[in-house]
């Protein structure tokens, strides 16, 4: 009975955590301090926090960063965040879906910002892709993700974990795995371990390709069926890509032109090999 009344009391002050919005709140000051120290907010910069939640990281960011733009999707958390931080003149709250946000506009008048987030896991890979798309105005991100997602995005060629996202992250950023975090430090506790990773966005793509859109359609087609060879996957590429491959002589010819053995699988290709393949098709 005692436990029930305690739960009732806390939920009357704080909105209930929503599983549907990936709400696993940080409840350990040591882990919070580790993330903040790794991020190292500076007094002369604008930082963006995605999903401030109940403000565990936000309160520290406000103390150390020049300006904090927090993007929260849950309308029930807006009053709480406004009450806690609304009086601070270096804090602004954007009530929006981070997946649909124009980050360059959100950080204006600043033209560049860094991002920190304990990401909602249900959309973490979609947010990661979105942040890479917004790289014109984002320079670095320190993100907490599921450990297995970090393993995937940092996977090297020939690793079974290597996929479309690993190639994308390698092409546009320099990734540094920082530390693992146990489920025990969250409320409620997730089922999986988390990892904090730093991604420094590159100003330019790491490889030389003329048509980036074409490159990503090739990588996507290459990984379409992981068990198949690169040749087989290219043979079954979507129509527009298939037409381009056809104009360049067909799947076998473009692979030979890129010096890639037809029997290899996509996960074994290096970034440079994807670039060669792209140049052979364009
Ligand atoms: N930063 C807080 C912490 O560490 O305790 C909360 C982290 S919690 C894992 C994820 C947060 O992202 C929640 O506050 C959730 O409401 C918010 N969120 C979920 N989907 C979102 C979206 N599409 N755009 C922005 N925020 C979102």
mmCIF file of C-alpha atoms and ligand atoms in Angstrom:
data_model
loop_
_atom_site.group_PDB
_atom_site.id
_atom_site.type_symbol
_atom_site.label_atom_id
_atom_site.label_comp_id
_atom_site.label_asym_id
_atom_site.label_seq_id
_atom_site.Cartn_x
_atom_site.Cartn_y
_atom_site.Cartn_z
ATOM 1 C CA UNK A 1 0.000 0.000 0.000
ATOM 2 C CA UNK A 2 2.789 2.348 0.972
ATOM 3 C CA UNK A 3 4.512 1.915 -2.409
ATOM 4 C CA UNK A 4 1.257 2.613 -4.270
ATOM 5 C CA UNK A 5 0.667 5.900 -2.509
ATOM 6 C CA UNK A 6 4.259 7.013 -3.197
ATOM 7 C CA UNK A 7 3.756 6.311 -6.910
ATOM 8 C CA UNK A 8 0.501 8.212 -6.864
ATOM 9 C CA UNK A 9 2.168 11.209 -5.250
ATOM 10 C CA UNK A 10 5.000 11.406 -7.744
ATOM 11 C CA UNK A 11 2.717 10.999 -10.770
ATOM 12 C CA UNK A 12 0.565 13.875 -9.528
ATOM 13 C CA UNK A 13 3.635 16.145 -9.783
ATOM 14 C CA UNK A 14 5.310 14.717 -12.888
ATOM 15 C CA UNK A 15 3.536 13.533 -16.023
ATOM 16 C CA UNK A 16 3.687 9.750 -16.338
ATOM 17 C CA UNK A 17 6.538 8.496 -18.536
ATOM 18 C CA UNK A 18 5.312 7.477 -21.972
ATOM 19 C CA UNK A 19 6.696 4.310 -23.472
ATOM 20 C CA UNK A 20 5.330 5.335 -26.862
ATOM 21 C CA UNK A 21 7.677 8.359 -26.829
ATOM 22 C CA UNK A 22 10.716 6.390 -25.693
ATOM 23 C CA UNK A 23 10.745 8.067 -22.290
ATOM 24 C CA UNK A 24 13.480 6.510 -20.177
ATOM 25 C CA UNK A 25 14.639 9.341 -17.963
ATOM 26 C CA UNK A 26 18.169 9.590 -16.616
ATOM 27 C CA UNK A 27 18.196 9.271 -12.843
ATOM 28 C CA UNK A 28 21.892 9.057 -11.994
ATOM 29 C CA UNK A 29 23.898 12.228 -11.425
ATOM 30 C CA UNK A 30 27.225 10.506 -12.167
ATOM 31 C CA UNK A 31 26.103 9.396 -15.614
ATOM 32 C CA UNK A 32 24.545 12.807 -16.278
ATOM 33 C CA UNK A 33 27.863 14.459 -15.309
ATOM 34 C CA UNK A 34 29.796 12.073 -17.586
ATOM 35 C CA UNK A 35 27.633 12.962 -20.569
ATOM 36 C CA UNK A 36 27.876 16.693 -19.841
ATOM 37 C CA UNK A 37 31.651 16.497 -19.374
ATOM 38 C CA UNK A 38 32.039 14.562 -22.625
ATOM 39 C CA UNK A 39 29.926 17.159 -24.408
ATOM 40 C CA UNK A 40 31.726 20.064 -22.668
ATOM 41 C CA UNK A 41 29.267 22.915 -23.403
ATOM 42 C CA UNK A 42 30.994 26.260 -24.018
ATOM 43 C CA UNK A 43 29.845 29.749 -22.981
ATOM 44 C CA UNK A 44 30.179 31.074 -26.523
ATOM 45 C CA UNK A 45 28.089 28.450 -28.321
ATOM 46 C CA UNK A 46 24.517 27.420 -29.066
ATOM 47 C CA UNK A 47 23.632 23.841 -28.210
ATOM 48 C CA UNK A 48 20.567 21.826 -29.114
ATOM 49 C CA UNK A 49 19.106 19.195 -26.835
ATOM 50 C CA UNK A 50 16.686 16.739 -28.407
ATOM 51 C CA UNK A 51 14.131 15.412 -25.928
ATOM 52 C CA UNK A 52 14.924 17.310 -22.711
ATOM 53 C CA UNK A 53 12.297 15.229 -20.904
ATOM 54 C CA UNK A 54 12.253 16.363 -17.281
ATOM 55 C CA UNK A 55 15.448 18.358 -17.712
ATOM 56 C CA UNK A 56 18.132 16.002 -16.331
ATOM 57 C CA UNK A 57 20.740 17.167 -18.858
ATOM 58 C CA UNK A 58 19.129 20.540 -19.576
ATOM 59 C CA UNK A 59 19.783 22.020 -16.130
ATOM 60 C CA UNK A 60 23.543 21.447 -16.583
ATOM 61 C CA UNK A 61 23.545 22.669 -20.181
ATOM 62 C CA UNK A 62 21.940 25.944 -19.122
ATOM 63 C CA UNK A 63 24.719 26.513 -16.579
ATOM 64 C CA UNK A 64 27.519 25.942 -19.055
ATOM 65 C CA UNK A 65 26.383 26.758 -22.615
ATOM 66 C CA UNK A 66 25.866 30.191 -24.097
ATOM 67 C CA UNK A 67 22.430 29.250 -25.357
ATOM 68 C CA UNK A 68 20.301 26.092 -25.128
ATOM 69 C CA UNK A 69 17.593 25.219 -27.646
ATOM 70 C CA UNK A 70 15.582 22.255 -26.343
ATOM 71 C CA UNK A 71 13.295 20.333 -28.686
ATOM 72 C CA UNK A 72 10.554 18.351 -26.948
ATOM 73 C CA UNK A 73 7.685 16.542 -28.662
ATOM 74 C CA UNK A 74 5.618 15.658 -25.588
ATOM 75 C CA UNK A 75 3.181 18.491 -24.913
ATOM 76 C CA UNK A 76 2.650 17.252 -21.342
ATOM 77 C CA UNK A 77 6.298 18.054 -20.551
ATOM 78 C CA UNK A 78 6.122 21.611 -21.887
ATOM 79 C CA UNK A 79 4.619 23.227 -18.726
ATOM 80 C CA UNK A 80 7.162 21.447 -16.520
ATOM 81 C CA UNK A 81 10.112 22.563 -18.679
ATOM 82 C CA UNK A 82 8.786 26.124 -18.851
ATOM 83 C CA UNK A 83 8.349 26.210 -15.099
ATOM 84 C CA UNK A 84 11.858 24.877 -14.485
ATOM 85 C CA UNK A 85 13.822 26.821 -17.079
ATOM 86 C CA UNK A 86 11.518 29.443 -18.622
ATOM 87 C CA UNK A 87 13.049 32.262 -16.579
ATOM 88 C CA UNK A 88 16.561 31.579 -17.892
ATOM 89 C CA UNK A 89 17.340 33.916 -20.751
ATOM 90 C CA UNK A 90 19.720 31.467 -22.464
ATOM 91 C CA UNK A 91 16.985 28.809 -22.731
ATOM 92 C CA UNK A 92 14.380 28.345 -25.431
ATOM 93 C CA UNK A 93 11.948 25.504 -25.800
ATOM 94 C CA UNK A 94 10.739 24.298 -29.174
ATOM 95 C CA UNK A 95 7.674 22.107 -28.924
ATOM 96 C CA UNK A 96 8.150 19.998 -32.069
ATOM 97 C CA UNK A 97 8.912 16.631 -33.583
ATOM 98 C CA UNK A 98 12.701 16.579 -34.052
ATOM 99 C CA UNK A 99 12.219 14.473 -37.185
ATOM 100 C CA UNK A 100 10.323 17.285 -38.878
ATOM 101 C CA UNK A 101 12.290 20.233 -37.510
ATOM 102 C CA UNK A 102 14.356 22.650 -39.555
ATOM 103 C CA UNK A 103 17.405 22.759 -37.258
ATOM 104 C CA UNK A 104 19.023 25.689 -39.075
ATOM 105 C CA UNK A 105 15.923 27.763 -38.417
ATOM 106 C CA UNK A 106 15.610 26.565 -34.809
ATOM 107 C CA UNK A 107 19.146 27.690 -33.891
ATOM 108 C CA UNK A 108 18.931 31.058 -35.683
ATOM 109 C CA UNK A 109 20.473 33.642 -35.267
ATOM 110 C CA UNK A 110 23.325 31.182 -34.659
ATOM 111 C CA UNK A 111 24.504 29.507 -37.840
ATOM 112 C CA UNK A 112 26.153 26.453 -36.271
ATOM 113 C CA UNK A 113 25.344 24.380 -33.205
ATOM 114 C CA UNK A 114 26.234 21.132 -31.480
ATOM 115 C CA UNK A 115 23.660 18.551 -30.413
ATOM 116 C CA UNK A 116 23.363 16.476 -27.266
ATOM 117 C CA UNK A 117 20.641 13.926 -26.578
ATOM 118 C CA UNK A 118 19.566 10.871 -24.705
ATOM 119 C CA UNK A 119 17.599 9.856 -27.767
ATOM 120 C CA UNK A 120 14.182 8.237 -27.718
ATOM 121 C CA UNK A 121 15.160 4.770 -28.903
ATOM 122 C CA UNK A 122 12.057 4.109 -30.993
ATOM 123 C CA UNK A 123 13.227 6.637 -33.593
ATOM 124 C CA UNK A 124 16.943 6.879 -32.859
ATOM 125 C CA UNK A 125 18.146 5.776 -36.313
ATOM 126 C CA UNK A 126 15.638 8.068 -38.063
ATOM 127 C CA UNK A 127 16.846 11.009 -35.927
ATOM 128 C CA UNK A 128 20.448 10.114 -36.676
ATOM 129 C CA UNK A 129 19.766 10.271 -40.418
ATOM 130 C CA UNK A 130 17.869 13.527 -39.967
ATOM 131 C CA UNK A 131 20.801 15.091 -38.058
ATOM 132 C CA UNK A 132 23.196 14.061 -40.816
ATOM 133 C CA UNK A 133 20.857 15.696 -43.350
ATOM 134 C CA UNK A 134 20.978 18.898 -41.278
ATOM 135 C CA UNK A 135 24.796 18.954 -41.275
ATOM 136 C CA UNK A 136 25.009 22.430 -42.855
ATOM 137 C CA UNK A 137 24.330 23.913 -39.441
ATOM 138 C CA UNK A 138 25.316 21.088 -37.072
ATOM 139 C CA UNK A 139 28.942 20.376 -36.272
ATOM 140 C CA UNK A 140 28.987 17.674 -33.629
ATOM 141 C CA UNK A 141 26.654 15.466 -31.662
ATOM 142 C CA UNK A 142 27.031 13.542 -28.442
ATOM 143 C CA UNK A 143 24.242 10.982 -28.436
ATOM 144 C CA UNK A 144 23.086 8.200 -26.192
ATOM 145 C CA UNK A 145 21.729 5.316 -28.262
ATOM 146 C CA UNK A 146 21.051 1.633 -27.751
ATOM 147 C CA UNK A 147 24.406 -0.127 -27.554
ATOM 148 C CA UNK A 148 23.580 -2.337 -30.554
ATOM 149 C CA UNK A 149 22.820 0.739 -32.692
ATOM 150 C CA UNK A 150 26.226 2.225 -31.852
ATOM 151 C CA UNK A 151 27.825 -1.116 -32.714
ATOM 152 C CA UNK A 152 26.037 -1.009 -36.070
ATOM 153 C CA UNK A 153 26.850 2.594 -36.950
ATOM 154 C CA UNK A 154 30.521 2.192 -36.083
ATOM 155 C CA UNK A 155 30.907 -1.238 -37.736
ATOM 156 C CA UNK A 156 33.893 -1.561 -40.056
ATOM 157 C CA UNK A 157 33.816 -3.317 -43.445
ATOM 158 C CA UNK A 158 33.605 -7.131 -43.189
ATOM 159 C CA UNK A 159 31.865 -6.936 -39.841
ATOM 160 C CA UNK A 160 28.478 -8.670 -39.799
ATOM 161 C CA UNK A 161 27.042 -5.495 -38.262
ATOM 162 C CA UNK A 162 27.967 -3.313 -41.231
ATOM 163 C CA UNK A 163 24.945 -1.864 -43.025
ATOM 164 C CA UNK A 164 23.585 1.208 -44.805
ATOM 165 C CA UNK A 165 23.792 3.329 -41.625
ATOM 166 C CA UNK A 166 27.446 2.404 -40.978
ATOM 167 C CA UNK A 167 28.393 3.569 -44.472
ATOM 168 C CA UNK A 168 26.332 6.759 -44.088
ATOM 169 C CA UNK A 169 27.841 7.605 -40.678
ATOM 170 C CA UNK A 170 31.377 6.888 -41.897
ATOM 171 C CA UNK A 171 30.894 9.063 -44.982
ATOM 172 C CA UNK A 172 29.603 12.098 -43.110
ATOM 173 C CA UNK A 173 31.199 11.892 -39.695
ATOM 174 C CA UNK A 174 34.034 10.776 -37.526
ATOM 175 C CA UNK A 175 32.614 8.524 -34.822
ATOM 176 C CA UNK A 176 34.070 7.977 -31.377
ATOM 177 C CA UNK A 177 32.472 5.502 -28.988
ATOM 178 C CA UNK A 178 32.657 7.041 -25.507
ATOM 179 C CA UNK A 179 31.148 4.738 -22.840
ATOM 180 C CA UNK A 180 28.422 2.207 -22.075
ATOM 181 C CA UNK A 181 25.528 2.896 -19.727
ATOM 182 C CA UNK A 182 23.662 0.277 -17.715
ATOM 183 C CA UNK A 183 19.828 0.122 -17.859
ATOM 184 C CA UNK A 184 19.824 0.614 -14.051
ATOM 185 C CA UNK A 185 20.364 4.402 -14.308
ATOM 186 C CA UNK A 186 17.068 5.092 -16.130
ATOM 187 C CA UNK A 187 13.508 5.450 -14.885
ATOM 188 C CA UNK A 188 11.768 3.425 -16.092
ATOM 189 C CA UNK A 189 14.568 1.000 -16.925
ATOM 190 C CA UNK A 190 14.933 -0.050 -20.569
ATOM 191 C CA UNK A 191 15.677 -3.681 -21.425
ATOM 192 C CA UNK A 192 18.929 -2.905 -23.227
ATOM 193 C CA UNK A 193 22.284 -1.270 -22.509
ATOM 194 C CA UNK A 194 23.050 2.128 -23.987
ATOM 195 C CA UNK A 195 26.214 3.680 -25.385
ATOM 196 C CA UNK A 196 27.248 7.308 -25.648
ATOM 197 C CA UNK A 197 28.866 8.168 -28.962
ATOM 198 C CA UNK A 198 30.405 11.344 -30.359
ATOM 199 C CA UNK A 199 29.914 12.095 -34.053
ATOM 200 C CA UNK A 200 31.935 14.948 -35.526
ATOM 201 C CA UNK A 201 30.248 15.900 -38.760
ATOM 202 C CA UNK A 202 32.558 16.382 -41.725
ATOM 203 C CA UNK A 203 32.199 19.536 -43.753
ATOM 204 C CA UNK A 204 32.678 17.487 -46.904
ATOM 205 C CA UNK A 205 31.904 13.889 -47.755
ATOM 206 C CA UNK A 206 34.910 11.665 -46.949
ATOM 207 C CA UNK A 207 34.985 10.304 -50.508
ATOM 208 C CA UNK A 208 34.801 11.851 -53.937
ATOM 209 C CA UNK A 209 31.507 11.311 -55.735
ATOM 210 C CA UNK A 210 29.649 13.658 -58.028
ATOM 211 C CA UNK A 211 26.145 12.434 -57.321
ATOM 212 C CA UNK A 212 25.498 11.776 -53.610
ATOM 213 C CA UNK A 213 21.884 10.769 -54.241
ATOM 214 C CA UNK A 214 23.043 8.087 -56.659
ATOM 215 C CA UNK A 215 25.633 6.852 -54.144
ATOM 216 C CA UNK A 216 22.985 6.338 -51.444
ATOM 217 C CA UNK A 217 20.609 4.588 -53.824
ATOM 218 C CA UNK A 218 23.455 2.171 -54.699
ATOM 219 C CA UNK A 219 24.342 1.536 -51.045
ATOM 220 C CA UNK A 220 20.675 1.002 -50.223
ATOM 221 C CA UNK A 221 20.231 -1.444 -53.132
ATOM 222 C CA UNK A 222 23.488 -3.195 -52.227
ATOM 223 C CA UNK A 223 22.237 -3.986 -48.718
ATOM 224 C CA UNK A 224 18.651 -4.818 -49.806
ATOM 225 C CA UNK A 225 19.129 -8.562 -49.216
ATOM 226 C CA UNK A 226 22.050 -9.079 -46.906
ATOM 227 C CA UNK A 227 22.555 -12.751 -47.773
ATOM 228 C CA UNK A 228 22.851 -12.050 -51.472
ATOM 229 C CA UNK A 229 25.984 -11.041 -53.336
ATOM 230 C CA UNK A 230 26.474 -7.452 -54.473
ATOM 231 C CA UNK A 231 25.951 -8.652 -58.068
ATOM 232 C CA UNK A 232 22.581 -10.177 -57.236
ATOM 233 C CA UNK A 233 21.425 -7.135 -55.321
ATOM 234 C CA UNK A 234 22.430 -4.819 -58.171
ATOM 235 C CA UNK A 235 20.535 -7.060 -60.602
ATOM 236 C CA UNK A 236 17.381 -6.438 -58.559
ATOM 237 C CA UNK A 237 17.915 -2.718 -57.973
ATOM 238 C CA UNK A 238 14.921 -0.349 -58.090
ATOM 239 C CA UNK A 239 13.931 0.903 -61.543
ATOM 240 C CA UNK A 240 15.755 4.256 -61.734
ATOM 241 C CA UNK A 241 19.028 2.774 -60.483
ATOM 242 C CA UNK A 242 18.623 -0.287 -62.693
ATOM 243 C CA UNK A 243 18.289 2.008 -65.718
ATOM 244 C CA UNK A 244 21.486 3.873 -64.759
ATOM 245 C CA UNK A 245 23.353 0.578 -64.259
ATOM 246 C CA UNK A 246 22.031 -0.595 -67.638
ATOM 247 C CA UNK A 247 23.307 2.570 -69.359
ATOM 248 C CA UNK A 248 26.724 1.922 -67.821
ATOM 249 C CA UNK A 249 26.829 -1.626 -69.256
ATOM 250 C CA UNK A 250 25.032 -3.719 -66.616
ATOM 251 C CA UNK A 251 25.807 -4.972 -63.067
ATOM 252 C CA UNK A 252 28.769 -7.189 -64.019
ATOM 253 C CA UNK A 253 30.430 -4.446 -66.048
ATOM 254 C CA UNK A 254 30.116 -1.734 -63.406
ATOM 255 C CA UNK A 255 31.459 -4.046 -60.705
ATOM 256 C CA UNK A 256 34.441 -4.905 -62.876
ATOM 257 C CA UNK A 257 35.022 -1.229 -63.670
ATOM 258 C CA UNK A 258 35.074 -0.551 -59.915
ATOM 259 C CA UNK A 259 37.424 -3.550 -59.310
ATOM 260 C CA UNK A 260 34.915 -5.241 -57.010
ATOM 261 C CA UNK A 261 34.456 -9.010 -57.204
ATOM 262 C CA UNK A 262 30.888 -9.886 -58.121
ATOM 263 C CA UNK A 263 30.708 -12.607 -55.452
ATOM 264 C CA UNK A 264 31.287 -10.214 -52.539
ATOM 265 C CA UNK A 265 28.579 -9.095 -50.134
ATOM 266 C CA UNK A 266 27.729 -5.453 -49.437
ATOM 267 C CA UNK A 267 28.987 -5.629 -45.842
ATOM 268 C CA UNK A 268 32.560 -6.258 -47.093
ATOM 269 C CA UNK A 269 32.746 -3.112 -49.242
ATOM 270 C CA UNK A 270 34.778 -0.171 -48.007
ATOM 271 C CA UNK A 271 33.564 3.403 -48.357
ATOM 272 C CA UNK A 272 36.092 3.949 -51.154
ATOM 273 C CA UNK A 273 34.702 0.913 -53.015
ATOM 274 C CA UNK A 274 31.151 2.288 -52.759
ATOM 275 C CA UNK A 275 32.507 5.534 -54.219
ATOM 276 C CA UNK A 276 34.205 3.661 -57.087
ATOM 277 C CA UNK A 277 30.987 1.809 -57.818
ATOM 278 C CA UNK A 278 29.093 5.074 -57.852
ATOM 279 C CA UNK A 279 31.594 6.639 -60.249
ATOM 280 C CA UNK A 280 31.342 3.571 -62.533
ATOM 281 C CA UNK A 281 27.551 3.966 -62.744
ATOM 282 C CA UNK A 282 27.118 7.714 -63.083
HETATM 283 N N1 LIG B 1 16.797 13.959 -21.772
HETATM 284 C C1 LIG B 1 15.916 13.310 -20.837
HETATM 285 C C2 LIG B 1 16.726 12.446 -19.902
HETATM 286 O O1 LIG B 1 17.865 12.092 -20.284
HETATM 287 O O2 LIG B 1 16.245 12.105 -18.831
HETATM 288 C C3 LIG B 1 14.824 12.477 -21.537
HETATM 289 C C4 LIG B 1 15.331 11.410 -22.492
HETATM 290 S S1 LIG B 1 14.067 10.318 -23.058
HETATM 291 C C5 LIG B 1 15.038 8.880 -23.481
HETATM 292 C C6 LIG B 1 13.662 10.892 -24.688
HETATM 293 C C7 LIG B 1 12.948 12.232 -24.756
HETATM 294 O O3 LIG B 1 12.677 12.529 -26.141
HETATM 295 C C8 LIG B 1 11.583 12.290 -24.069
HETATM 296 O O4 LIG B 1 11.480 13.478 -23.350
HETATM 297 C C9 LIG B 1 10.568 12.261 -25.209
HETATM 298 O O5 LIG B 1 9.348 12.881 -24.907
HETATM 299 C C10 LIG B 1 11.332 13.006 -26.278
HETATM 300 N N2 LIG B 1 10.898 12.702 -27.650
HETATM 301 C C11 LIG B 1 10.348 11.568 -28.109
HETATM 302 N N3 LIG B 1 10.106 11.649 -29.427
HETATM 303 C C12 LIG B 1 10.538 12.881 -29.812
HETATM 304 C C13 LIG B 1 10.557 13.573 -31.065
HETATM 305 N N4 LIG B 1 10.095 12.990 -32.161
HETATM 306 N N5 LIG B 1 11.065 14.827 -31.104
HETATM 307 C C14 LIG B 1 11.543 15.415 -29.973
HETATM 308 N N6 LIG B 1 11.538 14.820 -28.760
HETATM 309 C C15 LIG B 1 11.047 13.570 -28.687
#
